[in-house]
Coordinates of C-alpha atoms in Angstrom, one line a residue:
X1243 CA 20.6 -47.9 -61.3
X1244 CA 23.6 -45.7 -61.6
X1245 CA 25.1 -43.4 -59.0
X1246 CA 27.8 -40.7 -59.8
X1247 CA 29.6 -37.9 -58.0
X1248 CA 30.4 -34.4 -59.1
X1249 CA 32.6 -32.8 -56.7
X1250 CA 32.5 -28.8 -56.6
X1251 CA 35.5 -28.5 -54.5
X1252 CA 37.3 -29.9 -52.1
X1253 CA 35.0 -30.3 -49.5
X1254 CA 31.0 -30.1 -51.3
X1255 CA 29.8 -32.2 -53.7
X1256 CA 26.8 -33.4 -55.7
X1257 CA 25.6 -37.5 -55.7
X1258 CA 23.4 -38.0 -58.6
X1259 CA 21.1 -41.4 -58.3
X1260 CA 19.6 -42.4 -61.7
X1261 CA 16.6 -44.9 -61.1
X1262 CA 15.4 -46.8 -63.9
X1263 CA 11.8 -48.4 -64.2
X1264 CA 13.3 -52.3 -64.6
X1265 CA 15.0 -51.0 -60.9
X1266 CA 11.7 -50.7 -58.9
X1267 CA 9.0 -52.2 -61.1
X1268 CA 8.8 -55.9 -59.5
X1269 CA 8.8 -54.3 -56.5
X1270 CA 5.9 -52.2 -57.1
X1271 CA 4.0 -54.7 -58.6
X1272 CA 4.3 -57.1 -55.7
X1273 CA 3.5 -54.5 -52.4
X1274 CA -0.1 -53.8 -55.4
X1275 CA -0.4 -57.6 -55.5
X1276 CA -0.8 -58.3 -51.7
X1277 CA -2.7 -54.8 -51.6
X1278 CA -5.1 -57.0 -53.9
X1279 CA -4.8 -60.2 -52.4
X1280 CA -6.5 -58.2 -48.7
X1281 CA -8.6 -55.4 -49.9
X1282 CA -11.8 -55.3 -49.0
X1283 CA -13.7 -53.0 -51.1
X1284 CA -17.5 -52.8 -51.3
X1285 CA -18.8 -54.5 -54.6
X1286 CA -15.9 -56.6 -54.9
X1287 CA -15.3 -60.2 -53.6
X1288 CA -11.7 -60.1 -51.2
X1289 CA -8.8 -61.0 -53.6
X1290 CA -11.0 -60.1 -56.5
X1291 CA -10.7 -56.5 -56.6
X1292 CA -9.6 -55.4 -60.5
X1293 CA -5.9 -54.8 -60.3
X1294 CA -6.9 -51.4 -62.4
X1295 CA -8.3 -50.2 -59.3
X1296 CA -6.2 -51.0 -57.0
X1297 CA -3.1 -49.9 -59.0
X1298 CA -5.5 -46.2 -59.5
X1299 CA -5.6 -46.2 -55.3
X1300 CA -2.6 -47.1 -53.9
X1301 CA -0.3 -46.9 -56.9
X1302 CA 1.4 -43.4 -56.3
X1303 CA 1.9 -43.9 -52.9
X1304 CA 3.4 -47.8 -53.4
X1305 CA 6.0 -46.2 -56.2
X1306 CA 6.4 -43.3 -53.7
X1307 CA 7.4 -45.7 -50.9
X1308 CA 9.7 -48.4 -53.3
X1309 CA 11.6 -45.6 -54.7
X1310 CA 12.5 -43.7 -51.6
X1311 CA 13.7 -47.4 -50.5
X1312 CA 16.0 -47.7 -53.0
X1313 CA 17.3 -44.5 -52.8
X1314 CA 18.2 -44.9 -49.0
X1315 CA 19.5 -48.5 -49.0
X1316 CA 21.9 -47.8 -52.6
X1317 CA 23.1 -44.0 -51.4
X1318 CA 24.2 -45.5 -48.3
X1319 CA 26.0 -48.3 -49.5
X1320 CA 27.1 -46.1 -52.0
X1321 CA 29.0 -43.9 -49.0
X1322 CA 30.4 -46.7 -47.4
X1323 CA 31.4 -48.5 -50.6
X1324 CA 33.3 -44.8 -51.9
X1325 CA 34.5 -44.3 -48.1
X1326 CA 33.4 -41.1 -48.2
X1327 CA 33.6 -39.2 -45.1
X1328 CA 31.2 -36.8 -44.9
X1329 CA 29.7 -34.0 -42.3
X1330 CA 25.8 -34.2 -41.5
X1331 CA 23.7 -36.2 -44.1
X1332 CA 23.2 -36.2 -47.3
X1333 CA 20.8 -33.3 -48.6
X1334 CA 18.1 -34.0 -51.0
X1335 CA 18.2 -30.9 -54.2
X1336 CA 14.8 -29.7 -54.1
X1337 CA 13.2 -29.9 -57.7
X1338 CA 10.0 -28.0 -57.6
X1339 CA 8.5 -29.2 -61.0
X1340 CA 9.8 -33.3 -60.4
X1341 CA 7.2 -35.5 -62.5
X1342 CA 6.7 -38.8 -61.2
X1343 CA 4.2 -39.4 -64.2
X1344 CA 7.5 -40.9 -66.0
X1345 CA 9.3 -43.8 -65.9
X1346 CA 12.4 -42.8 -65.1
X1347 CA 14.0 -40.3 -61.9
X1348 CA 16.8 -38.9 -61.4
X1349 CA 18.2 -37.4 -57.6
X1350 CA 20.3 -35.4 -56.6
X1351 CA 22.1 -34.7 -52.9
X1352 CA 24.5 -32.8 -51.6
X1353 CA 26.9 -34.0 -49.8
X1354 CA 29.6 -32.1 -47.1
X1355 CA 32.9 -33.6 -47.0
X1356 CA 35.2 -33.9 -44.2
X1357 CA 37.8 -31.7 -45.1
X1358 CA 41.4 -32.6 -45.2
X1359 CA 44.2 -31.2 -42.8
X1360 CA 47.1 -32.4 -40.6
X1361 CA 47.5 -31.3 -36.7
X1362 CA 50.8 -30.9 -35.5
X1363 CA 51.3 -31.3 -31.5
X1364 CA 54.6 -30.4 -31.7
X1365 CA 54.6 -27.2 -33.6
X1366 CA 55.8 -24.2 -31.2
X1367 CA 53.4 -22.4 -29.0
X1368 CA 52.8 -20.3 -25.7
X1369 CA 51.2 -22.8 -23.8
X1370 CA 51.8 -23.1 -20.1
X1371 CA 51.3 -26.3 -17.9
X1372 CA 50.5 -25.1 -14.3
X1373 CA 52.1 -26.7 -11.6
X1374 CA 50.5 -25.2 -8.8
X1375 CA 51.9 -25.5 -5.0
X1376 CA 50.4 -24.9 -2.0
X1377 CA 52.8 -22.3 -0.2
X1378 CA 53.3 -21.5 3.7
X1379 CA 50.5 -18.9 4.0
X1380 CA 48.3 -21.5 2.7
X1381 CA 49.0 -24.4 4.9
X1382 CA 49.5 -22.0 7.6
X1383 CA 45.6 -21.1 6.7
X1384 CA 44.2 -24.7 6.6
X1385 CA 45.8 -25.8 10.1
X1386 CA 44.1 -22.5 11.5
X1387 CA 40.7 -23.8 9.9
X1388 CA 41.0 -27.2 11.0
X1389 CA 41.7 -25.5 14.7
X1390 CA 38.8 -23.8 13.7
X1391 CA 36.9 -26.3 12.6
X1392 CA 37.5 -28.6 15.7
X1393 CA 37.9 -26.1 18.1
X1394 CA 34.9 -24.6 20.4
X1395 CA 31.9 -21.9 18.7
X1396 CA 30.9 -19.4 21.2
X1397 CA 28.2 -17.5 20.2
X1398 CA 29.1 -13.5 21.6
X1399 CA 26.7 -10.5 21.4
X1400 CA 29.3 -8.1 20.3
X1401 CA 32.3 -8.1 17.7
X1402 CA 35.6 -8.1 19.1
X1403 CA 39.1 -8.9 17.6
X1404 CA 39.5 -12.0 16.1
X1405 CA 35.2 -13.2 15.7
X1406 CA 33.8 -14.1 13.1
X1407 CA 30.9 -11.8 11.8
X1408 CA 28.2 -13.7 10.0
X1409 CA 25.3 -11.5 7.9
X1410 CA 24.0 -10.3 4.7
X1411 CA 25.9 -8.2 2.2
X1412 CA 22.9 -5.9 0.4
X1413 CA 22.2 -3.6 -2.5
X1414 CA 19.0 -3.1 -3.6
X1415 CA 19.7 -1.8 -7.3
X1416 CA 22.4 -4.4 -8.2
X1417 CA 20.5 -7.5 -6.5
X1418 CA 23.0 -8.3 -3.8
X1419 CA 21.6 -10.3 -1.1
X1420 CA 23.8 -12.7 0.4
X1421 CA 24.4 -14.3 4.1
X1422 CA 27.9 -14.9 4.3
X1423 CA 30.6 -15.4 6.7
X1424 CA 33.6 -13.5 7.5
X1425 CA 36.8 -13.0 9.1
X1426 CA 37.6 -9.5 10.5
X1427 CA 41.4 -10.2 8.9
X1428 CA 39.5 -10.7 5.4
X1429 CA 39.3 -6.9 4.9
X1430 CA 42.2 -5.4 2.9
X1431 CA 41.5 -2.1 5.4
X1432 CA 42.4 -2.5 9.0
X1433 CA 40.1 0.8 9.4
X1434 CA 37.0 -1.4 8.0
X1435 CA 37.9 -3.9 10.4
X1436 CA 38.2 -2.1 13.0
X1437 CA 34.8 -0.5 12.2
X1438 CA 33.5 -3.8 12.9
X1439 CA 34.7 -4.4 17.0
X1440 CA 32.1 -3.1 19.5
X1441 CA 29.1 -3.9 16.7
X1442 CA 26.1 -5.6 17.7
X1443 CA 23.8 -8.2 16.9
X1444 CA 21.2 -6.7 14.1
X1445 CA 23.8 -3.4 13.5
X1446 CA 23.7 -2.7 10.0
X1447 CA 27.2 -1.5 8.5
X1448 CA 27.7 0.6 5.4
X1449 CA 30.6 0.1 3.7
X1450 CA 32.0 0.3 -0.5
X1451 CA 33.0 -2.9 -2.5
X1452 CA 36.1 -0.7 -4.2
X1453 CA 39.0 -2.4 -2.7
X1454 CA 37.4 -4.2 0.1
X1455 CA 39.5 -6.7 -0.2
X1456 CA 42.4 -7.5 -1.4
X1457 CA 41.5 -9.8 -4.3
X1458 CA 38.4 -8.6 -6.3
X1459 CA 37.7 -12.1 -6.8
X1460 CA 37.3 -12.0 -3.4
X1461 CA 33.6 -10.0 -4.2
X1462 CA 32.4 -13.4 -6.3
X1463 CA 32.2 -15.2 -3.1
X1464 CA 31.1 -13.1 -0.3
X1465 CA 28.3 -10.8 -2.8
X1466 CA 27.9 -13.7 -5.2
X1467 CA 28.3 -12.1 -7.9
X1468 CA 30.0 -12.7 -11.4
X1469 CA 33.6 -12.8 -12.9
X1470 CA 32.6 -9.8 -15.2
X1471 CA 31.0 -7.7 -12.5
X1472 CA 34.0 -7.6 -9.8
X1473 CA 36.6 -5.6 -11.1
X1474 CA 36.7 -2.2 -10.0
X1475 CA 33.5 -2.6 -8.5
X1476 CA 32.1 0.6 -7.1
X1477 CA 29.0 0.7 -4.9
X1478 CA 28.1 0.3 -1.8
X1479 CA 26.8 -2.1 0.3
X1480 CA 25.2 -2.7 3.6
X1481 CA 25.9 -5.5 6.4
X1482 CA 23.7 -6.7 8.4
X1483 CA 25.1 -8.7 11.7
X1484 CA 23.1 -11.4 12.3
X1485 CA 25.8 -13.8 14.0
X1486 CA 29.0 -12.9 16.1
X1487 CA 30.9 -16.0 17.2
X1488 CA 34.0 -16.6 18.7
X1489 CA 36.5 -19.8 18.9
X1490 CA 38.3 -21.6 21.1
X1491 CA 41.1 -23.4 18.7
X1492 CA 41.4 -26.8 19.1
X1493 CA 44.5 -27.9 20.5
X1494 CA 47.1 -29.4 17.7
X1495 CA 48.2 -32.7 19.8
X1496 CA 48.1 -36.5 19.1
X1497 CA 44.1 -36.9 19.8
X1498 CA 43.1 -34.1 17.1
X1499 CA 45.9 -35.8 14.4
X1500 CA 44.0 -39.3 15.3
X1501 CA 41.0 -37.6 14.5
X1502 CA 42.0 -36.9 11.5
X1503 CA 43.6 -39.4 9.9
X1504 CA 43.5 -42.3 12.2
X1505 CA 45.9 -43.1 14.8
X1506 CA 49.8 -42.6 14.6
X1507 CA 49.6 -42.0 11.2
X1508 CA 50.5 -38.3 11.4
X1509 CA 52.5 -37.2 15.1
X1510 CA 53.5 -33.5 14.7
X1511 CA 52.5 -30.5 13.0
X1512 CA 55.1 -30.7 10.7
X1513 CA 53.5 -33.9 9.7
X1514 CA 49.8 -32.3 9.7
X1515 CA 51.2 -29.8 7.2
X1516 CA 52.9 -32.1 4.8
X1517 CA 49.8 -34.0 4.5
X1518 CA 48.0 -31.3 4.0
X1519 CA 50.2 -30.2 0.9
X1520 CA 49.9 -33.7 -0.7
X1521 CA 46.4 -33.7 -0.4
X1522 CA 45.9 -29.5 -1.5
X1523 CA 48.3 -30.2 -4.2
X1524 CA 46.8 -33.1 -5.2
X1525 CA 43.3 -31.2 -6.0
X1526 CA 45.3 -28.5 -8.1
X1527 CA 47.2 -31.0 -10.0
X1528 CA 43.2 -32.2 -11.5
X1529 CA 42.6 -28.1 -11.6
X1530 CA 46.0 -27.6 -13.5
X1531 CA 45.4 -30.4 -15.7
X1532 CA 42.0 -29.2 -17.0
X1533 CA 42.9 -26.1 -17.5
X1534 CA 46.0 -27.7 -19.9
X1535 CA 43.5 -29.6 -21.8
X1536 CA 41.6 -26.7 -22.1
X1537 CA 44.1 -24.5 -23.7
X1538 CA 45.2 -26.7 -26.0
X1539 CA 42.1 -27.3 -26.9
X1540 CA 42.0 -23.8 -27.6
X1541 CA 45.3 -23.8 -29.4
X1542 CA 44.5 -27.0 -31.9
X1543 CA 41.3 -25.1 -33.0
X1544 CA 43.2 -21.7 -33.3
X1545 CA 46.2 -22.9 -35.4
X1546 CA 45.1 -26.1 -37.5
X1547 CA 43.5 -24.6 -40.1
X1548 CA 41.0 -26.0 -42.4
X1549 CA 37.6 -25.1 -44.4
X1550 CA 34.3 -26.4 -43.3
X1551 CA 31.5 -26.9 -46.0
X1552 CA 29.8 -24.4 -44.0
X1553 CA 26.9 -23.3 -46.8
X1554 CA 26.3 -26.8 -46.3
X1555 CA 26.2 -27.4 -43.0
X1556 CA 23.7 -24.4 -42.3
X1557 CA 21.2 -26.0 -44.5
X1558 CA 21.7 -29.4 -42.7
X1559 CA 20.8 -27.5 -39.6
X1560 CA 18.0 -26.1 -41.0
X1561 CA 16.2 -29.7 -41.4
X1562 CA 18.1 -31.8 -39.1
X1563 CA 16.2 -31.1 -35.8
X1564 CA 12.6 -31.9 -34.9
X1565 CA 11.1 -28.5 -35.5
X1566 CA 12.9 -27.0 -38.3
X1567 CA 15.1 -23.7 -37.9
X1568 CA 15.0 -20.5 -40.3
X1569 CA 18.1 -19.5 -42.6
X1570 CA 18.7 -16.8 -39.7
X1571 CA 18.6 -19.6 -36.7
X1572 CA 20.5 -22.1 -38.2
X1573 CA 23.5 -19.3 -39.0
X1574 CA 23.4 -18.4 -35.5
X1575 CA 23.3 -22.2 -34.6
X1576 CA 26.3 -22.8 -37.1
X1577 CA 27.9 -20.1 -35.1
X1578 CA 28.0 -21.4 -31.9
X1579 CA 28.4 -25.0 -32.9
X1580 CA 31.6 -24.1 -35.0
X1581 CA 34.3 -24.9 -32.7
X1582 CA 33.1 -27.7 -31.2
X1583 CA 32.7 -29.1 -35.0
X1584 CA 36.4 -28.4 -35.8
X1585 CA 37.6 -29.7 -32.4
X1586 CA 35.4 -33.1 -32.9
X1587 CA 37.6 -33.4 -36.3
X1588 CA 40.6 -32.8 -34.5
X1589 CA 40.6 -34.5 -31.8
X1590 CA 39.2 -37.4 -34.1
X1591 CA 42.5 -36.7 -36.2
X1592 CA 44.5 -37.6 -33.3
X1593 CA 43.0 -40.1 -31.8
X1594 CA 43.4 -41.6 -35.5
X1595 CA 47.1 -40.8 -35.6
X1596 CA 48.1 -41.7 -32.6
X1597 CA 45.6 -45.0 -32.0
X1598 CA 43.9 -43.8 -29.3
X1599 CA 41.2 -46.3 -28.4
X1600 CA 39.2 -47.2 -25.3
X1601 CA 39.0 -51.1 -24.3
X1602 CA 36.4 -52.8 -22.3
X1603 CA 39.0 -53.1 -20.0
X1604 CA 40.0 -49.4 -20.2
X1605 CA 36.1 -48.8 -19.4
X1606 CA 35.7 -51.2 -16.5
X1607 CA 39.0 -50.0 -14.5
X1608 CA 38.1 -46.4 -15.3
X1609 CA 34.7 -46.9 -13.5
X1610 CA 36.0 -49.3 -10.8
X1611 CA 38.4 -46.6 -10.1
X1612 CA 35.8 -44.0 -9.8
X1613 CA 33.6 -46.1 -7.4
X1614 CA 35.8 -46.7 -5.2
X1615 CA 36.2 -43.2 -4.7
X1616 CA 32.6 -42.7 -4.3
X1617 CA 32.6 -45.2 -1.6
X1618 CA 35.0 -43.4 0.4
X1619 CA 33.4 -40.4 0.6
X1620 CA 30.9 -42.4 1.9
X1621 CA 33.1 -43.8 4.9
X1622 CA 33.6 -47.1 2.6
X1623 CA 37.0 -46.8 2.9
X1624 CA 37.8 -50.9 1.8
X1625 CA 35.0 -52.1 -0.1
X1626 CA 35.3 -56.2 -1.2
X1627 CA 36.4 -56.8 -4.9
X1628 CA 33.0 -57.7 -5.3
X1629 CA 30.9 -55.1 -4.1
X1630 CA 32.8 -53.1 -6.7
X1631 CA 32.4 -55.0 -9.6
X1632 CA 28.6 -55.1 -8.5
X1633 CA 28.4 -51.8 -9.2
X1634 CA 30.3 -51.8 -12.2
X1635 CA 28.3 -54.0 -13.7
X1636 CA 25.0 -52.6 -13.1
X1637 CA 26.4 -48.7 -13.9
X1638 CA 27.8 -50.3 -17.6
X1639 CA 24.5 -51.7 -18.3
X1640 CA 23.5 -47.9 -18.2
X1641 CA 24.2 -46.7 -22.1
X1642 CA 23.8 -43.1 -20.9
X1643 CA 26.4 -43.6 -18.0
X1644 CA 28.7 -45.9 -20.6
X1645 CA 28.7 -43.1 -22.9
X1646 CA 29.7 -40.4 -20.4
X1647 CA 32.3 -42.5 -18.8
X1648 CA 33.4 -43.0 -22.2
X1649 CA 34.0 -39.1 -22.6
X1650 CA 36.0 -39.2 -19.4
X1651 CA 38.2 -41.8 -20.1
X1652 CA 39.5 -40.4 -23.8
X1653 CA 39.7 -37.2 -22.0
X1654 CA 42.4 -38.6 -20.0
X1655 CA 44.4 -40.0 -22.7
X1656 CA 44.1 -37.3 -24.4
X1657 CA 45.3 -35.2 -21.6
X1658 CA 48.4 -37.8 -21.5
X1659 CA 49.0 -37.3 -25.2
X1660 CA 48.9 -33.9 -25.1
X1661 CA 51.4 -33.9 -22.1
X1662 CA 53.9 -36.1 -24.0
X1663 CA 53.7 -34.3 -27.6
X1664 CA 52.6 -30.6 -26.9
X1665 CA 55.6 -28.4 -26.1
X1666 CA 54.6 -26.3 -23.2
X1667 CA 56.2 -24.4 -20.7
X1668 CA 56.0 -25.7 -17.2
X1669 CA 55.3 -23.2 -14.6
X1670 CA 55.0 -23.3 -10.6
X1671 CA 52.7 -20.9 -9.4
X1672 CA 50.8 -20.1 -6.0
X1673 CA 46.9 -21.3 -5.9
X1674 CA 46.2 -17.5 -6.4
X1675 CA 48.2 -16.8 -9.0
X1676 CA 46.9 -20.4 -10.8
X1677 CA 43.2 -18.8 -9.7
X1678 CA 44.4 -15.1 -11.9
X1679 CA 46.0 -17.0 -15.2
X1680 CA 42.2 -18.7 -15.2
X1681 CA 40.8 -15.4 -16.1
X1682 CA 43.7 -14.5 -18.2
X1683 CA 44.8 -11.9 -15.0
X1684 CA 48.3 -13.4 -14.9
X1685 CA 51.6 -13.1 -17.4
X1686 CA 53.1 -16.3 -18.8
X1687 CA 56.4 -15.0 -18.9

């Protein structure tokens, strides 16, 4: 047998297999001998049947068999024996005319290579890392909820300052319909407000989703509708009251902080609302750092450049699936798949560079870590050592959940790397300005 290489370029090439007779003839010759050795065919005693006849039955499909055999087990030891890195797997060169009626074959497959290229973390860029704190207004607005929230519901007949109106936002021809809850103070008009008080029960309200708010976003939640359809929204809408009620704050004192958090542990307001900004600023510090990693996700697959085999890679998608895709699907498939191929490389680059690698023990704190978590959400607040690894236990015998968690945990050291070696400018910003640079709404100057 010999096996060569022909590479067209840099990143295709063509592995020929040459497959001589003396390579597969024993082996034919002994699958036909125990063919013989069990047929049972009618005139002949078992075991006696002429190897002529069995060779002119089964013969073709025996050599068939062998030979694919060989091909398989010496092309693959042939990739790993090269080191080849390659994208896909290799694709058989269709020969319309082959003739198995001689003694010797010759293959050929196509092969993708990985492509060679360098990322650079450090190069110079206009990246910005978040840093997103939760301002006056906004804690100001979570102690009124939780007075809110823990305070008295009076259910009233009729709107007056300071209810909140519950109903359903409507338009027929753009498919609005959604019950929702409101503040009279959400309103960026005091006039629509005001044209609220005195409303009853079942009252229906007109009013136009141009600058009904102050934040367009604003429209996403209460209409529920998407990003794309709220700016400069122009239509209107109709409100239907079908819930006015009123609260009776709860009172900010010792019992309503033990409440809370347990006893003593916070003792003034001032304590409330740093507590609150740890925790608020906690959650955005997650938010921030995915959108990081997202951006320089972005970033890596803008600026490291390098060819794909692409040619290639469309044909592989044409066969590798269970049904099979036309020329036309698989470029559309190769189209949307494209990024996420050069970021796989990538971030496979880097993790190489910089030995990224996840442990057992990486694995088993990772998912400790988010089990306890779990647990408290739960009320488990101090779970035994063993209860936990319980669970750890049976959710690593899971492949599935070992594969996702696996995900997770490179995501966070990548994050790390990236936030050691990328070069990006940190930024402080309110919650709704972090909430405007998501939708690309907000400068990075």
């Amino acid at each position: 047998m010999n096996i060569t290489r022909n590479n067209v370029d840099a990143i295709n090439a063509v592995v020929t297999v040459e497959i001589s007779k003396s390579d597969y003839a024993d082996k034919v010759e002994k699958v036909l001998a125990n063919y013989r050795k069990n047929a049972a065919i009618p005139g002949f005693r078992k075991g006696a049947v002429p190897m002529s006849l069995i060779q002119k039955q089964y013969g073709k499909a025996v050599l068939l068999e062998e030979v694919n055999k060989l091909l398989q087990e010496n092309l693959n030891k042939y990739l790993v024996e090269e080191k080849l890195d390659i994208l896909g797997n290799p694709l058989p060169k269709v020969t319309e005319d082959f003739n198995w009626d001689v003694d010797d074959y010759k293959f050929e497959f196509e092969l993708g290579l990985t492509p060679e290229f360098s990322v650079d973390l450090s190069a110079n860029n206009d990246l910005v890392h978040y840093k997103i704190v939760a301002d006056d207004k906004m804690l100001n607005d979570q102690v009124t909820h939780i007075q809110k929230q823990y305070g008295k519901l009076i259910a009233k007949d009729t709107v007056e300052e300071g209810n909140d109106v519950s109903g359903i936002f409507a338009n027929e021809e753009k498919g609005i319909n959604n019950r929702t809850t409101l503040s009279l103070d959400v309103f960026a008009d005091k006039n629509v407000a005001k044209s609220f008080i005195g409303k009853k029960v079942g009252d229906v309200i007109s009013l136009n989703t141009k600058g009904l708010f102050e934040d367009d976003h604003k429209l996403m939640d209460f209409l529920a509708i998407g990003h794309d359809e709220v700016h400069g929204l122009d239509v209107d809408v109709t409100f239907t009251i079908d819930e006015v009620t009123a609260h009776e704050p709860a009172v900010l004192d010792q019992e309503l902080f033990d409440k809370l958090f347990g006893p003593k542990v916070i003792t003034s307001v001032e304590e409330l609302k740093a507590k609150i900004k740890e925790d608020l600023e906690k959650q955005f510090t997650q938010q921030a750092d995915q959108k990081f990693l997202n951006d320089v996700t972005e970033f890596l697959i803008t600026t490291t450049k390098f060819d794909l085999p692409s040619e290639f890679l469309k044909k592989w998608i044409q066969t590798a699936g269970e049904n099979p895709f036309s020329a036309e699907e698989a470029e559309v498939e190769y189209s949307k798949s494209e990024n996420g191929l050069r970021y796989q490389l990538i971030e496979g680059k880097v993790m190489q560079e910089n030995n990224l690698q996840i442990t057992f023990e990486d694995l088993k704190s990772y998912t400790s870590e988010v089990i306890k978590k779990q647990m408290a959400q739960f009320g488990q607040l101090n779970p035994t050592d063993e209860d936990v690894q319980g669970i750890v236990a049976r959710v690593m015998s899971n492949q599935d959940e070992v594969k996702r968690l696996s995900e997770q945990v490179m995501s966070e050291k990548m994050l790390h790397l990236y936030k050691d070696k990328v070069k990006a400018k940190i930024k402080e910003v309110s919650y709704e300005d972090f909430i405007k640079a998501m939708y690309g709404e907000l400068s990075t100057k």
